[in-house]
Coordinates of C-alpha atoms and ligand atoms in Angstrom, one line a residue:
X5 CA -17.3 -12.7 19.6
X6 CA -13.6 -10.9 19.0
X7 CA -11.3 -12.7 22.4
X8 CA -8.4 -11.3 24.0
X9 CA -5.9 -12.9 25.5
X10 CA -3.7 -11.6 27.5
X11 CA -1.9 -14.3 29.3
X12 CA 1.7 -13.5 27.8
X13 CA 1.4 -10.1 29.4
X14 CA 1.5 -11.9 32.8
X15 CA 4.1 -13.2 35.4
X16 CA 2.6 -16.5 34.9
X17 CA 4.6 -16.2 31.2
X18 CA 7.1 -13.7 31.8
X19 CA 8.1 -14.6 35.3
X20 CA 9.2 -11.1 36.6
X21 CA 8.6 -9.0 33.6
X22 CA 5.4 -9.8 33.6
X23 CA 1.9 -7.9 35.6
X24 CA 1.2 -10.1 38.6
X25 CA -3.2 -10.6 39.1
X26 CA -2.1 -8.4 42.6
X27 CA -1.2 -5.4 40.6
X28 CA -4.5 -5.1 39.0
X29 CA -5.9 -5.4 41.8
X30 CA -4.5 -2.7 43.4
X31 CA -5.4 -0.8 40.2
X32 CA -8.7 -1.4 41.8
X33 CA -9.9 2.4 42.8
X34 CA -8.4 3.9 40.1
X35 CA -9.8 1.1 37.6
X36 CA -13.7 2.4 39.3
X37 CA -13.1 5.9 38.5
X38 CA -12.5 5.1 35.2
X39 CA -15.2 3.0 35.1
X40 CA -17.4 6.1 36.2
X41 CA -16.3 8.5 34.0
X42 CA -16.9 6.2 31.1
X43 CA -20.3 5.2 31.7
X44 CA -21.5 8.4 33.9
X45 CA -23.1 11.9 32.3
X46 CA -19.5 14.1 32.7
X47 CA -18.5 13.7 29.0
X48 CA -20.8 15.1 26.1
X49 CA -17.9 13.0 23.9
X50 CA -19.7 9.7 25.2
X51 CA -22.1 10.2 22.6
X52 CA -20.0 7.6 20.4
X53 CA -21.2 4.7 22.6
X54 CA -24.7 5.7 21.4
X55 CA -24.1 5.0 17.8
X56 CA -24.4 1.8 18.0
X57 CA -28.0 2.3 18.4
X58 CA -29.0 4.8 15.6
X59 CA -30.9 4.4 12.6
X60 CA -29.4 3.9 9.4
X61 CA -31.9 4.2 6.8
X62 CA -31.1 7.5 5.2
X63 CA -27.7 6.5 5.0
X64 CA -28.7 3.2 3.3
X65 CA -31.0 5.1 1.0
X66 CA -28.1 7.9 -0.1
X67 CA -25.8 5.1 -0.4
X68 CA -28.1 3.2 -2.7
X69 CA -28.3 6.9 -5.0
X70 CA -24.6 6.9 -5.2
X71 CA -24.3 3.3 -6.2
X72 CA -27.0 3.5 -9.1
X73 CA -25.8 6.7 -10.0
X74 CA -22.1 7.5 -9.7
X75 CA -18.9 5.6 -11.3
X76 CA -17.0 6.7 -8.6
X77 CA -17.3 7.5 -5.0
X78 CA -14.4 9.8 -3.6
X79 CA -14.4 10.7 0.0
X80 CA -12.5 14.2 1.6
X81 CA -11.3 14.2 4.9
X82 CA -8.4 13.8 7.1
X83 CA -7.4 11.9 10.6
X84 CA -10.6 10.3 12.2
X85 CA -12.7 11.8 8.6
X86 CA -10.7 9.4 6.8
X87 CA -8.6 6.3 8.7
X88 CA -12.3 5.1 9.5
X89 CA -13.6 5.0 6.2
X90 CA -10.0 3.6 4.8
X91 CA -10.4 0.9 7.4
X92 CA -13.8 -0.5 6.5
X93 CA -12.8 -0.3 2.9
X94 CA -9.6 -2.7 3.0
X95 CA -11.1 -4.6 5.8
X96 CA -14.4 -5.8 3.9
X97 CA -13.3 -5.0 0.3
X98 CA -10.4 -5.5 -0.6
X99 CA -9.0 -4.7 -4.0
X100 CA -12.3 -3.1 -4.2
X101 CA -11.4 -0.5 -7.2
X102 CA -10.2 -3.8 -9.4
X103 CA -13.4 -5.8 -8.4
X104 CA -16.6 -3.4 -8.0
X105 CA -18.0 -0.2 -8.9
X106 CA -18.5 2.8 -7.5
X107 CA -14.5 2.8 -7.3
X108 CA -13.8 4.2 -4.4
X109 CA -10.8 6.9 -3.5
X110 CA -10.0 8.9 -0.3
X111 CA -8.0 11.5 -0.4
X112 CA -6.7 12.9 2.9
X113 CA -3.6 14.0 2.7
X114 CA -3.3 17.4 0.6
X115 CA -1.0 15.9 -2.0
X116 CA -1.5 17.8 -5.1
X117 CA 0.1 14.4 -7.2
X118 CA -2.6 12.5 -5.6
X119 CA -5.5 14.8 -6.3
X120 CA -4.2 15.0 -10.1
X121 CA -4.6 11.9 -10.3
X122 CA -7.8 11.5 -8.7
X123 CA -8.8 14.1 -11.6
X124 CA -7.2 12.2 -14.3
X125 CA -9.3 9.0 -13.5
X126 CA -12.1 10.1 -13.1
X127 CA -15.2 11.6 -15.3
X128 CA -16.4 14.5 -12.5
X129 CA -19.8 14.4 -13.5
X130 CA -19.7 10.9 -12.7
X131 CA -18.4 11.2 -8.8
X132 CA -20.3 11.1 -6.0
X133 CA -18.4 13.3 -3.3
X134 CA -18.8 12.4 0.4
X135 CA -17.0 15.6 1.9
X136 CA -15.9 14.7 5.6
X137 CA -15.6 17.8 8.5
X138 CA -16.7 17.5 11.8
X139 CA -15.5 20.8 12.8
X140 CA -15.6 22.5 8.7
X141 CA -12.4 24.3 8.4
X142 CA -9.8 22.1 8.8
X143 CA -7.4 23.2 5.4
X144 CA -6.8 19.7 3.9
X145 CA -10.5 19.0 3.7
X146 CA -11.6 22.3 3.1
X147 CA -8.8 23.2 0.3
X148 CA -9.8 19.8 -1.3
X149 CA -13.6 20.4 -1.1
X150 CA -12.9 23.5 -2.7
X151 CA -11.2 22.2 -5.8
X152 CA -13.9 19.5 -6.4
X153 CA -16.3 22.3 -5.9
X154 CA -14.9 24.1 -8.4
X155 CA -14.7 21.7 -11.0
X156 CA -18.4 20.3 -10.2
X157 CA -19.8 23.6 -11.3
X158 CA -17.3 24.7 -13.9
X159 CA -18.5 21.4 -15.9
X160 CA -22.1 20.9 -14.2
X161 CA -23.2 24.7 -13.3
X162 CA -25.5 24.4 -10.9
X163 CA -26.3 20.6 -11.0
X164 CA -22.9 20.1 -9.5
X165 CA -23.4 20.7 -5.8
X166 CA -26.2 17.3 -6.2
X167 CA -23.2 15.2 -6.4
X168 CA -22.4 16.6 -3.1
X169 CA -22.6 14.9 0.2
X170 CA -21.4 16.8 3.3
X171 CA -20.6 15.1 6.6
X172 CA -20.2 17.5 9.3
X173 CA -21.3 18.9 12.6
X174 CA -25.2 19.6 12.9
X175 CA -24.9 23.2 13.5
X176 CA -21.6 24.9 13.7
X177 CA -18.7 25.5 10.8
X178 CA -18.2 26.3 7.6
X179 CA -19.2 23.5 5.8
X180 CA -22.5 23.3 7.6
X181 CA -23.1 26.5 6.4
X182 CA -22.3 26.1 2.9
X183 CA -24.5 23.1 2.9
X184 CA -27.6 25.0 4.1
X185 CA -26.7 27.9 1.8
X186 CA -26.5 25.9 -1.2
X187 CA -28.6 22.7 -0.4
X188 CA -25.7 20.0 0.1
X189 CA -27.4 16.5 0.9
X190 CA -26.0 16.3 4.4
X191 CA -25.1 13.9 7.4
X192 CA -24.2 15.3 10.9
X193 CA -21.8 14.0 13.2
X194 CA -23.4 14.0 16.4
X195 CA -21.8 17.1 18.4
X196 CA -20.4 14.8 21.2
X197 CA -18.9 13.0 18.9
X198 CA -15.5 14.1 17.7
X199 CA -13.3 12.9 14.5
X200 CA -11.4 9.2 15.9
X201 CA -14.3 8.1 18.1
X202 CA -16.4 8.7 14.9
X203 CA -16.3 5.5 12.4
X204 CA -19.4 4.1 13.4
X205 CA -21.2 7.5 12.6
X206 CA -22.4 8.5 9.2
X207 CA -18.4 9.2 9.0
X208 CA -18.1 5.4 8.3
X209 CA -21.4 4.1 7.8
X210 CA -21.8 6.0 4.1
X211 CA -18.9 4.5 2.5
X212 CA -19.4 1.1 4.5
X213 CA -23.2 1.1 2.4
X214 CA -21.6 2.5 -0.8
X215 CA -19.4 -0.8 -0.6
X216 CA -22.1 -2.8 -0.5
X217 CA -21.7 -3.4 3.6
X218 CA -24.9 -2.8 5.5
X219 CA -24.2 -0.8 8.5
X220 CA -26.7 -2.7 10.7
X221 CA -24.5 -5.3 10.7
X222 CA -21.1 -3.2 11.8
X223 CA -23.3 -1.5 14.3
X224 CA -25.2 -5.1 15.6
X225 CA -21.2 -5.9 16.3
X226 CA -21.0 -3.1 18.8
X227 CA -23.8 -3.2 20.5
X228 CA -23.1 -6.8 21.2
X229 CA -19.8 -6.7 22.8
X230 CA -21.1 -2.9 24.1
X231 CA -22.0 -5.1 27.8
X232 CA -18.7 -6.4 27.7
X233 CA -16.8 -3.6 27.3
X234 CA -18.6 -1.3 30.3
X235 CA -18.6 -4.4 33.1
X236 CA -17.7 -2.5 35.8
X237 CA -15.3 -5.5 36.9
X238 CA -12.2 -5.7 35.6
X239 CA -11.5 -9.4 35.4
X240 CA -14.5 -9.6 33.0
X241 CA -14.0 -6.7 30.7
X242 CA -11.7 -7.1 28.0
X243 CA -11.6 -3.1 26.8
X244 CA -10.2 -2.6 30.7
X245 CA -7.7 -5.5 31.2
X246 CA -6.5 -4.3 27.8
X247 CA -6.4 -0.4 29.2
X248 CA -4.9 -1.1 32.8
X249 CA -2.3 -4.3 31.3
X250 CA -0.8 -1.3 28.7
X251 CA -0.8 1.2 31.4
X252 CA 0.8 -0.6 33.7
X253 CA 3.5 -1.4 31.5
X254 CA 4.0 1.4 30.9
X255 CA 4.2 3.4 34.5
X256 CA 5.8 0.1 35.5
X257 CA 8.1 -1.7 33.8
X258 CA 8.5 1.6 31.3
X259 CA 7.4 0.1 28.4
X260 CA 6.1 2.8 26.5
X261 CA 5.9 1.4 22.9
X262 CA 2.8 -1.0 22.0
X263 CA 3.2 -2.7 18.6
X264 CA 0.2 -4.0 17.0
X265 CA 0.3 -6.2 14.2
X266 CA -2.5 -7.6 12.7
X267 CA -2.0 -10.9 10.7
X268 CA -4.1 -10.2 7.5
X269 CA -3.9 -7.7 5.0
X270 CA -7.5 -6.7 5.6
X271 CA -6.5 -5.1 8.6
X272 CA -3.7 -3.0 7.8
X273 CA -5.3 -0.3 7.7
X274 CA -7.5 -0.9 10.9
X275 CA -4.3 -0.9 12.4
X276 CA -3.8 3.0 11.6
X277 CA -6.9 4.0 12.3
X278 CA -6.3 2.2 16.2
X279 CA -2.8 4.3 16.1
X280 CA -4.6 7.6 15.6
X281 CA -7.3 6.8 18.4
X282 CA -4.2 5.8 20.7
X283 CA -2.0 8.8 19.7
X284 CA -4.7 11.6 20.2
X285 CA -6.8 10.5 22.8
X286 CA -4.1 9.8 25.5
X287 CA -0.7 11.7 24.3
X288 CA -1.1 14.4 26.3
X289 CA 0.1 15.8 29.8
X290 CA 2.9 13.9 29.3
X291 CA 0.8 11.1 29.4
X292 CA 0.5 8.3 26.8
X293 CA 2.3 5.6 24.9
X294 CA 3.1 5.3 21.7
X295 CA 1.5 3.4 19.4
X296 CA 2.6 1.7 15.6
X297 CA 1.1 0.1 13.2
X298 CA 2.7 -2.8 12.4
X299 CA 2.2 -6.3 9.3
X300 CA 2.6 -9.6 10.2
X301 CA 4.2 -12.1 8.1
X302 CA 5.9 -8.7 6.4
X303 CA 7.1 -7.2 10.1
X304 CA 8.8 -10.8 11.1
X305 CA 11.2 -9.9 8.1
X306 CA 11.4 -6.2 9.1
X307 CA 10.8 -5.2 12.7
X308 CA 10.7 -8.6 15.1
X309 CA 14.5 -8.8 15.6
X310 CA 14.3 -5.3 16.9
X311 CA 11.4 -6.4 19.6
X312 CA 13.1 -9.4 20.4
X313 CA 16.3 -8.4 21.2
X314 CA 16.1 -4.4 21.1
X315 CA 15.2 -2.2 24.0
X316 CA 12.8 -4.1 26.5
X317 CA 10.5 -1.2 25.8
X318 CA 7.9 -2.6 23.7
X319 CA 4.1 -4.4 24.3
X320 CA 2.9 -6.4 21.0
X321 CA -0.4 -6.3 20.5
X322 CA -1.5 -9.4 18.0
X323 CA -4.7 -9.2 15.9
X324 CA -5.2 -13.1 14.8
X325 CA -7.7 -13.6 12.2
X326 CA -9.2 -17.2 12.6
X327 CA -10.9 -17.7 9.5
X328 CA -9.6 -15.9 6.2
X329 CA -12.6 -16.9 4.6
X330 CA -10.5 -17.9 2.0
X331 CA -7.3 -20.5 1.2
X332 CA -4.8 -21.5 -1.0
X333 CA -3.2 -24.7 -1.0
X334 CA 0.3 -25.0 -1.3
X335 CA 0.9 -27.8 -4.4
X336 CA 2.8 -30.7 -3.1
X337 CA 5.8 -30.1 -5.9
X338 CA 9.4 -30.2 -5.7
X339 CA 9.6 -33.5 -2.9
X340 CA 13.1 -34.0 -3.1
X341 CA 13.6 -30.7 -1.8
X342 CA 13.4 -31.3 2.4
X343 CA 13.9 -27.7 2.5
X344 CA 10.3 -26.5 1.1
X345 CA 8.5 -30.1 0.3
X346 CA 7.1 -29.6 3.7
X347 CA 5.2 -26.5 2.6
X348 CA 3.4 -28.7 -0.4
X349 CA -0.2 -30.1 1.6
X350 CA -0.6 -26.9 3.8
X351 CA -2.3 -23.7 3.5
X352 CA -1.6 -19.6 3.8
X353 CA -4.2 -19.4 6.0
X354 CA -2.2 -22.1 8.1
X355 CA 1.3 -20.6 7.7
X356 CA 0.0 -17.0 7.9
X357 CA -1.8 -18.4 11.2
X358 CA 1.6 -20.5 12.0
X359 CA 3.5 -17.3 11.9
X360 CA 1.6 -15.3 14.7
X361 CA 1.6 -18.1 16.9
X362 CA 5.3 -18.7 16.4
X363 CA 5.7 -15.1 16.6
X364 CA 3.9 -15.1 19.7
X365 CA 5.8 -18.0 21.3
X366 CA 8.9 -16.8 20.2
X367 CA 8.2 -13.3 22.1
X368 CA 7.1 -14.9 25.3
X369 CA 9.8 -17.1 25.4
X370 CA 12.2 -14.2 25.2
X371 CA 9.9 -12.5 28.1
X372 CA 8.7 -9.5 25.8
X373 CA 4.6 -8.8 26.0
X374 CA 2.3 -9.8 24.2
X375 CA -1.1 -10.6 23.7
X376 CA -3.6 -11.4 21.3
X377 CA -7.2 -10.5 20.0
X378 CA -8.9 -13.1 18.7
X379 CA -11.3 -12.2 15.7
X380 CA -13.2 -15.4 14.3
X381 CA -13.4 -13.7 11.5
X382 CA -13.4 -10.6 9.4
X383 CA -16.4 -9.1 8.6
X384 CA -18.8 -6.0 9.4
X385 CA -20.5 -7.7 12.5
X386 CA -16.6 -8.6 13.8
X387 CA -15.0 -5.6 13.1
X388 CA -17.8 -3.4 14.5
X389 CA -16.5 -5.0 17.9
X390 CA -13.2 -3.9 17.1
X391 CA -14.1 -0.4 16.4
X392 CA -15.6 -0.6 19.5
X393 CA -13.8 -2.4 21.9
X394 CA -10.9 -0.4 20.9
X395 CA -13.0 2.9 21.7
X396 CA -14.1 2.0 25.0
X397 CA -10.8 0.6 25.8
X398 CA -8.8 4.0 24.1
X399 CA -11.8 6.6 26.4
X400 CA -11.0 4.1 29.6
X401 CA -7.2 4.3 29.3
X402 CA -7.7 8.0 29.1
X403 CA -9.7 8.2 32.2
X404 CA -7.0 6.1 33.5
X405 CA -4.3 8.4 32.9
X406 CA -6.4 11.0 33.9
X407 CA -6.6 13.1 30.7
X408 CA -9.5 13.9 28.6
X409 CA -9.3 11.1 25.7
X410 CA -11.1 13.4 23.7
X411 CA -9.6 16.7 22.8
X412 CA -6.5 17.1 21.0
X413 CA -4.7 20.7 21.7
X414 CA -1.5 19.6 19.9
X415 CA -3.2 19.4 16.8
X416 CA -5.3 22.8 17.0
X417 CA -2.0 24.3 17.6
X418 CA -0.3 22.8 14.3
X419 CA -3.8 23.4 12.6
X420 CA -3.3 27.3 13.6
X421 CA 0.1 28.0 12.3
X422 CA -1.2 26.4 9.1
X423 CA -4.2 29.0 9.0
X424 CA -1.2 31.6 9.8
X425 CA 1.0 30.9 6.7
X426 CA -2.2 30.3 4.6
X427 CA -3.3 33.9 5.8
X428 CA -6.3 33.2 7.9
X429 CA -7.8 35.8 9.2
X430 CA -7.6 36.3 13.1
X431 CA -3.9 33.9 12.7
X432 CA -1.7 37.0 11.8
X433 CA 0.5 36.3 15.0
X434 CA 1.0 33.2 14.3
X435 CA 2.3 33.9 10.7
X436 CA 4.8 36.1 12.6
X437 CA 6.0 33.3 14.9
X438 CA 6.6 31.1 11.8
X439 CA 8.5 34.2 10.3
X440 CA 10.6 34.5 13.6
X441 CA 11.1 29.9 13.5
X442 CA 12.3 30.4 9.5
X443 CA 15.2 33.0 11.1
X444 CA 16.3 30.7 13.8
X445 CA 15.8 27.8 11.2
X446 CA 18.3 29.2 8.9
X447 CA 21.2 28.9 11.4
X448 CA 22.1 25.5 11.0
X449 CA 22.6 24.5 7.3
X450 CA 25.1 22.7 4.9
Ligands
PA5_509 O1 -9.8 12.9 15.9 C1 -9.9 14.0 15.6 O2 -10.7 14.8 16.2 C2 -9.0 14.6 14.5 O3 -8.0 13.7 14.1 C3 -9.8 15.0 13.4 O4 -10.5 13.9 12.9 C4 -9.0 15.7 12.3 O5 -8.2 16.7 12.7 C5 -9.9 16.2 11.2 O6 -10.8 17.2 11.8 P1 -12.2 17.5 11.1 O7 -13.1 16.3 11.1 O8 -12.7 18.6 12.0 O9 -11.8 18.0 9.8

């Protein structure tokens, strides 16, 4: 089971910068309504803790079509259609496109270098296409889908659509119905269930089987820390001490800024996906904190002396990775040399390992939070609880706040005024405010 430990973010460590046991206790009220909200019947959007229970089967058996049948596996989608997916992939297979086939690319961002060469590598009629929507029209996906579309049935004809998979709401949108129109193979996203509380969905779960990664196992992860994670007392719930610790600091002690670095390469990418869930489910109202993703070793090299010595407006959130599940010994060579001989015996999993608990001790020393998850390792069953804890912890913090941790109005907006300048219908007014923003744009300009 994944461990936090938060003791650096306490006075016990940091003396007076630090959360004394008494002010989460008198979080205590506040802590219970949360606690309501997040198990009670308000909130449609608590269908994501019910994933963790679904059946898997027809994505196992579409997963096994792609594999046997496809050279390549490309998904389209953007934010919560595509961090999720990413994450898996570099968590459980790394250098997967070097090592194993289907290769496996997803493309989010509406780059048109990247989707060149996404073209140029690959055979089309070869490609299995998971197509990622919840809603179905937002323009990065759709403009994407559209191209592949295209050039499915300019070199397939009709055939083309049965390389198609489309992941989207069970009813409503575009996409849904272009997929009953033309008889897509489909997945829904359950309708409570919206884009960055979605990984453990189909959203996830297809490319996590195309991999080679059986879902059960992601999902057994997060229905096993589930229990933990709704314990209506504090003291024993990790997702809430790590909620009410970050929220405190920062209504607080105004630290606003929570780092997290994850010591292993695999989880790079996890850490973006944890950014977006952060950023969209509580930054609103003026609420929220902001959250980056962050690399240890590479970060010490880049970012540390700014948290250690910078504004004292920072939380660091480690991600320790007990065992690599692989190593590499350091030769003992060059023994005259005091100043790396001492490297020669150990391991990278024991500096990499060395460095976050240095890292750590080096923080708390200079009374800056911090505090770790533990993860015994990584693999589907461990980082379904991290999906997980770090969903129940996001919807609580929410509740917390009081916002709703599951809409995102900032991003319709900026979704509109790119419908506007694309020439939506129904967004004319919007074209004209960008018009009106160009003028007033062009004021200032060397
Ligand atoms: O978390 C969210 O809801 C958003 O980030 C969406 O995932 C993102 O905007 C893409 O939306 P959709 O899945 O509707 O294409």
């Amino acid at each position: 089971m994944i461990e936090l430990n938060f003791s650096n973010m306490m006075t016990e460590v940091l003396e007076e910068k630090g959360i004394s046991e008494r002010q989460i206790e008198a979080m205590r009220d506040r802590i219970s309504r949360a606690h309501c909200e997040l198990t009670g019947k308000n909130w449609p959007e608590l269908a994501f803790q019910d994933l963790i229970s679904q059946d898997t089967s027809a994505v196992a058996e579409i997963a096994e079509w792609i594999r046997e049948n496809s050279d390549d596996f490309l998904v389209l989608g953007i934010g919560g259609s595509a961090l999720g997916p990413r994450a898996i992939l570099e968590a459980l297979s790394p250098f997967h496109n070097l090592r194993k086939r289907p290769r496996v690319f997803i493309y989010d961002n509406a780059d048109p270098v990247t989707m060149n060469s996404i073209l140029s590598v690959t055979d089309i009629e070869k490609v299995a296409v998971n197509v990622i929507t919840k809603s179905g029209s937002t323009a990065e996906t759709m403009a994407s889908f559209m191209i592949i579309w295209d050039a499915l049935s300019k070199s397939m004809g009709e055939n083309g659509k049965d390389r198609i998979v489309a992941t989207t709401d069970p009813q409503k949108g575009n996409l849904r119905k272009i997929a009953g129109d033309r008889g897509l193979k489909t997945f829904s996203i359950p309708p409570g269930v919206g884009g960055r509380y979605s990984v453990l969905s189909p959203v996830g779960l297809l490319l996590a089987e195309v991999i080679g990664v059986k879902s059960k196992d992601l999902l057994r992860g997060a229905a096993d820390i589930h229990p933990k994670c709704s314990d209506p007392e504090v003291w024993k719930n990790p997702a809430y001490l790590f909620g009410t610790l970050l929220y405190l600091m920062d209504r607080e002690e105004k630290r606003n800024i929570n780092v997290m670095i994850p010591y292993s390469d695999s989880l790079k990418f996890f850490a973006e996906w944890f950014c977006q869930l952060w950023s969209e489910s509580l930054g609103k109202l003026g609420a929220g904190t902001t959250p980056y993703p962050s690399l240890g070793t590479v970060d010490q090299h880049s970012q540390l002396q700014l948290w250690m010595e910078g504004p004292e407006d920072k939380s660091v959130m480690f991600l320790r990775v007990e065992d690599h599940g692989a190593d590499v010994k350091v030769p003992e060579i060059f023994k005259d040399m005091d100043g790396i001989a001492y490297l020669g015996g150990h391991s990278l999993a024991e500096l990499i390992n060395s460095e976050q608990e240095a890292t750590e001790l080096a923080l708390s020393r200079n009374k800056r939070p911090n505090m770790t998850v533990h993860i015994p390792c990584v693999d589907p069953y461990h980082l379904g609880q991290l999906f997980h804890f770090l969903e129940m912890a996001t919807a609580f913090t929410g509740f917390l706040y009081g916002v709703n941790p599951f809409n995102q109005p900032g991003v319709e907006e900026s979704k509109s005024f790119t419908y506007g300048m694309m020439g939506r219908k129904g967004f004319e007014e919007r074209r004209e405010e960008v018009e009106r923003a160009r003028a007033r744009k062009a004021c200032y300009r060397l």
